XYZ file of N, CA and C in Angstrom:
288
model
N 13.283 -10.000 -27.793
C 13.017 -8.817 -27.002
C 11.756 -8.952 -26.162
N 10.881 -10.185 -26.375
C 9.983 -9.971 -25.301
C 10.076 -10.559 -24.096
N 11.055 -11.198 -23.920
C 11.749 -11.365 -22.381
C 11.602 -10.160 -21.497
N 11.988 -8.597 -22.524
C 12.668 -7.764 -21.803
C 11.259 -6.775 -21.037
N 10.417 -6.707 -22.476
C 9.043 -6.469 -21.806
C 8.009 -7.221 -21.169
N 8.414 -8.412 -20.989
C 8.027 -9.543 -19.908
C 8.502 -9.377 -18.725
N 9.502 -9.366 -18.375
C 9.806 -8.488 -17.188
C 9.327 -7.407 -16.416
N 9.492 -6.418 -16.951
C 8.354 -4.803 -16.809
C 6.805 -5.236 -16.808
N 6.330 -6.274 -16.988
C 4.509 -6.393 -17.542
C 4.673 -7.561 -16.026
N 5.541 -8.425 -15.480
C 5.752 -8.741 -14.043
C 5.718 -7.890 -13.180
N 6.835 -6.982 -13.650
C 7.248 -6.151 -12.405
C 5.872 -5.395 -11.956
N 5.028 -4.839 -13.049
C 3.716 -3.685 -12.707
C 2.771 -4.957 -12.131
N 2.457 -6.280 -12.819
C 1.756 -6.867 -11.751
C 1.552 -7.522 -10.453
N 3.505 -7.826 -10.470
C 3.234 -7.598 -8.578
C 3.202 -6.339 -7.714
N 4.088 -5.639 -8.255
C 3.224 -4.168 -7.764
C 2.052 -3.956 -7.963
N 1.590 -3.978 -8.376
C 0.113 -3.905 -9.062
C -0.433 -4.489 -7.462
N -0.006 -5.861 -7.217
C -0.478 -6.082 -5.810
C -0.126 -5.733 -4.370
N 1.087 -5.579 -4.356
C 1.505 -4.338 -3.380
C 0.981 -2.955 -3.667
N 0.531 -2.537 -4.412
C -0.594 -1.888 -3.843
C -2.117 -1.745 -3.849
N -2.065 -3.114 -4.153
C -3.582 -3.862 -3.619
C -3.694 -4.068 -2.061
N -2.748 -4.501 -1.444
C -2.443 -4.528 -0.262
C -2.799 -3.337 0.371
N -2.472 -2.247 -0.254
C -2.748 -0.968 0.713
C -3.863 -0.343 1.016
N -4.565 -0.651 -0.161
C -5.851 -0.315 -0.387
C -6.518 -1.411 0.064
N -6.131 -2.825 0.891
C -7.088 -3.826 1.722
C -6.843 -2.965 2.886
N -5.697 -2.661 3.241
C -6.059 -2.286 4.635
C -6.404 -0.673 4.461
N -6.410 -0.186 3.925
C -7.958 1.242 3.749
C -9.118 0.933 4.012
N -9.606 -0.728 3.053
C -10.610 -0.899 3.190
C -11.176 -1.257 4.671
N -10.108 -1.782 5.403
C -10.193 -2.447 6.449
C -10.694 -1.386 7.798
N -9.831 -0.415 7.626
C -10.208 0.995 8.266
C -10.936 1.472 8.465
N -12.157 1.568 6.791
C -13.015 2.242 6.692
C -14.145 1.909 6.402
N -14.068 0.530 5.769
C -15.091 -0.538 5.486
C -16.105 0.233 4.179
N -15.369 1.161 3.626
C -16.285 2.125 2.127
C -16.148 1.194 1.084
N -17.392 0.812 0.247
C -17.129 -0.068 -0.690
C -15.617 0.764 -1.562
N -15.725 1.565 -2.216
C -14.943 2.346 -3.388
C -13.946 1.675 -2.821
N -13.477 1.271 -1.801
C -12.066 1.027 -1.700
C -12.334 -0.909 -2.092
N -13.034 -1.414 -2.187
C -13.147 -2.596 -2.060
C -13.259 -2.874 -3.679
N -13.865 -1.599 -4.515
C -14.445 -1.778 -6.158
C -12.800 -2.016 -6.618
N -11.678 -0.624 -5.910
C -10.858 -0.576 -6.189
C -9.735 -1.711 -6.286
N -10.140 -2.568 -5.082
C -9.197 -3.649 -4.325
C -9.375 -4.566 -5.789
N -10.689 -4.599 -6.331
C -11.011 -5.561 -7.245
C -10.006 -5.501 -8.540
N -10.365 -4.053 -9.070
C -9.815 -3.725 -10.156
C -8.165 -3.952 -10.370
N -7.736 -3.387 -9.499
C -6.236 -3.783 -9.115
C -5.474 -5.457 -9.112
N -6.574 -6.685 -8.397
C -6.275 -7.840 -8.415
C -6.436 -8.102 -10.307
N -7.646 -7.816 -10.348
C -8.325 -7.845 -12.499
C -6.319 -8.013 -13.073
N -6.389 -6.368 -13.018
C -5.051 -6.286 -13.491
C -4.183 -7.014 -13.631
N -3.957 -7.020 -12.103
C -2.333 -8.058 -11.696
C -2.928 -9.028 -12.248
N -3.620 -9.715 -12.154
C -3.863 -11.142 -12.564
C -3.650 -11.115 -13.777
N -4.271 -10.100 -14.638
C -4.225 -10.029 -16.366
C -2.889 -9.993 -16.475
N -2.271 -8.799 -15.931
C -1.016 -8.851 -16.548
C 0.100 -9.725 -16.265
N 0.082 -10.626 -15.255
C 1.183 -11.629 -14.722
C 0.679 -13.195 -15.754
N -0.642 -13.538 -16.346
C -0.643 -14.224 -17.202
C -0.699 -13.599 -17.951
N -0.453 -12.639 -19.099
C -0.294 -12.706 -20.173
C 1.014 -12.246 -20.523
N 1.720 -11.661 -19.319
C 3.255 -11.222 -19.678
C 4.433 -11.723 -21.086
N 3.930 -12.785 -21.664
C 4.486 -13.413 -22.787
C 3.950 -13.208 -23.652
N 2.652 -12.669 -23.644
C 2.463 -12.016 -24.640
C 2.980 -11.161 -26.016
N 2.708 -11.339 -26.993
C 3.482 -10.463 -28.109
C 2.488 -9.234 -28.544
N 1.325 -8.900 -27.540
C 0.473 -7.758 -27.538
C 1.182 -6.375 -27.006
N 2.468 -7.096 -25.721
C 3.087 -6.059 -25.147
C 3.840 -5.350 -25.272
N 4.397 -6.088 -26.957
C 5.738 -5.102 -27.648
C 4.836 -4.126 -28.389
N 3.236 -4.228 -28.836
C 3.070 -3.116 -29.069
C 2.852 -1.961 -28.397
N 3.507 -0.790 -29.077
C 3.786 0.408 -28.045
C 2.313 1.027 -28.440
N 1.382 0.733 -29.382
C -0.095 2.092 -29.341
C -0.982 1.281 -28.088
N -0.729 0.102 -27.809
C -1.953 -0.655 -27.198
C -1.085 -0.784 -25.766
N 0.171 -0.738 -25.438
C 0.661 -0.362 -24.305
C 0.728 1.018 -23.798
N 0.615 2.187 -24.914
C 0.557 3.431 -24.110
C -1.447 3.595 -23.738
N -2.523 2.827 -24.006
C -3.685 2.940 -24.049
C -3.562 2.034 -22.330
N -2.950 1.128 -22.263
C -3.132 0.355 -21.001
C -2.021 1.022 -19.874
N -1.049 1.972 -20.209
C -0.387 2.509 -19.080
C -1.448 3.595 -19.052
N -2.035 4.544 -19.801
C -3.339 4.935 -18.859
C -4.106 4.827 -18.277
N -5.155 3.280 -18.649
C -5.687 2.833 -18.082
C -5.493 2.409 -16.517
N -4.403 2.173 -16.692
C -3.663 1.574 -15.178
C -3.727 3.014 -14.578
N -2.751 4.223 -14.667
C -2.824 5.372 -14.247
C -4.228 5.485 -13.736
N -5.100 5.648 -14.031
C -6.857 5.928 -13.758
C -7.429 5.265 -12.976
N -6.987 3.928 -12.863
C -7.980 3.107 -12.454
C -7.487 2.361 -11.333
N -5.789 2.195 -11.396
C -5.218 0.858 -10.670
C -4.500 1.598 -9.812
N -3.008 2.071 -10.081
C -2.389 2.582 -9.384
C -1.242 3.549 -9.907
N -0.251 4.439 -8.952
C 0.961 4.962 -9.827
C 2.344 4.068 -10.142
N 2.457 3.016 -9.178
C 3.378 2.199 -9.492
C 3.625 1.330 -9.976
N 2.394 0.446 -10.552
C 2.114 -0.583 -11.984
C 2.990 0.505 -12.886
N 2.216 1.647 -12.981
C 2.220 2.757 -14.588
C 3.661 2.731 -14.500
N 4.379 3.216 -13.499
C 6.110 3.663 -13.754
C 6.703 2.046 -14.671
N 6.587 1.105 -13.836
C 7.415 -0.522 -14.698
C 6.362 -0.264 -16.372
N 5.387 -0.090 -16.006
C 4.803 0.214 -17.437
C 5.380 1.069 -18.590
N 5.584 2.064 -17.789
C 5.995 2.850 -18.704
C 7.723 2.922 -19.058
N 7.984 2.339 -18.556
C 9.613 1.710 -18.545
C 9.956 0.996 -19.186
N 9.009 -0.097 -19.237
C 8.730 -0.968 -20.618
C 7.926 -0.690 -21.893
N 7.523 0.672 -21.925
C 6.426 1.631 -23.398
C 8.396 2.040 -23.291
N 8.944 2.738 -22.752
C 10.359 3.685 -23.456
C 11.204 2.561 -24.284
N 11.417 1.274 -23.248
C 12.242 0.325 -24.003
C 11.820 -0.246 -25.501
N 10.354 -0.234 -25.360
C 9.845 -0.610 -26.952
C 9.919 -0.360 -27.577
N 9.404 1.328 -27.265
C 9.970 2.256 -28.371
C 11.057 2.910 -29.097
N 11.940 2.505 -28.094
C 13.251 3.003 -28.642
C 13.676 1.475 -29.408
N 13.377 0.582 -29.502
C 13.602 -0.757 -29.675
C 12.909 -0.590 -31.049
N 11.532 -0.130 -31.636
C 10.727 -0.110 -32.481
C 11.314 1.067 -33.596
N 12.186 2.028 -33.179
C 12.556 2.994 -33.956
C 14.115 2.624 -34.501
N 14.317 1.628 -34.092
C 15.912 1.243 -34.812
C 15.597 -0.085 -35.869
């Protein structure tokens, strides 16, 4: 089963950079650091989460619902949705 949440922990980190992308060209616009702290945090992510996607940290569902917030807060809304797509599959996976 961690193929399946390997997938979903991909999917949020290339999104994760599509919408890093959006927020370069904000920055580009406006030249405000916050958008540049942001640009950072977002690459952090994707990068974290596209190497560690094989991870067996990601079938847990208490330390994946702590990092789909984190993401929510900090990164973006469309990492969180594949995130949290892959927190429902776990859990329903963890209760049978």
């Amino acid at each position: 089963m961690i193929k399946k949440i390997s997938f979903w922990v991909r999917l949020a980190g290339w999104s994760g950079l599509i919408s890093g992308s959006s927020v370069l060209v904000l920055y580009q616009y406006t030249h405000n650091i916050m958008f540049l702290i942001n640009l950072i945090t977002i690459i952090l992510f994707s990068a974290y989460a596209l190497a560690t996607a094989n991870d067996k940290r990601w079938t847990n569902t208490d330390w994946l619902l702590r990092v789909i917030l984190i993401v929510l807060v900090f990164v973006s809304i469309l990492p969180t949705i594949f995130l949290g797509i892959g927190y429902f599959i776990e859990r329903k996976r963890n209760q049978h």
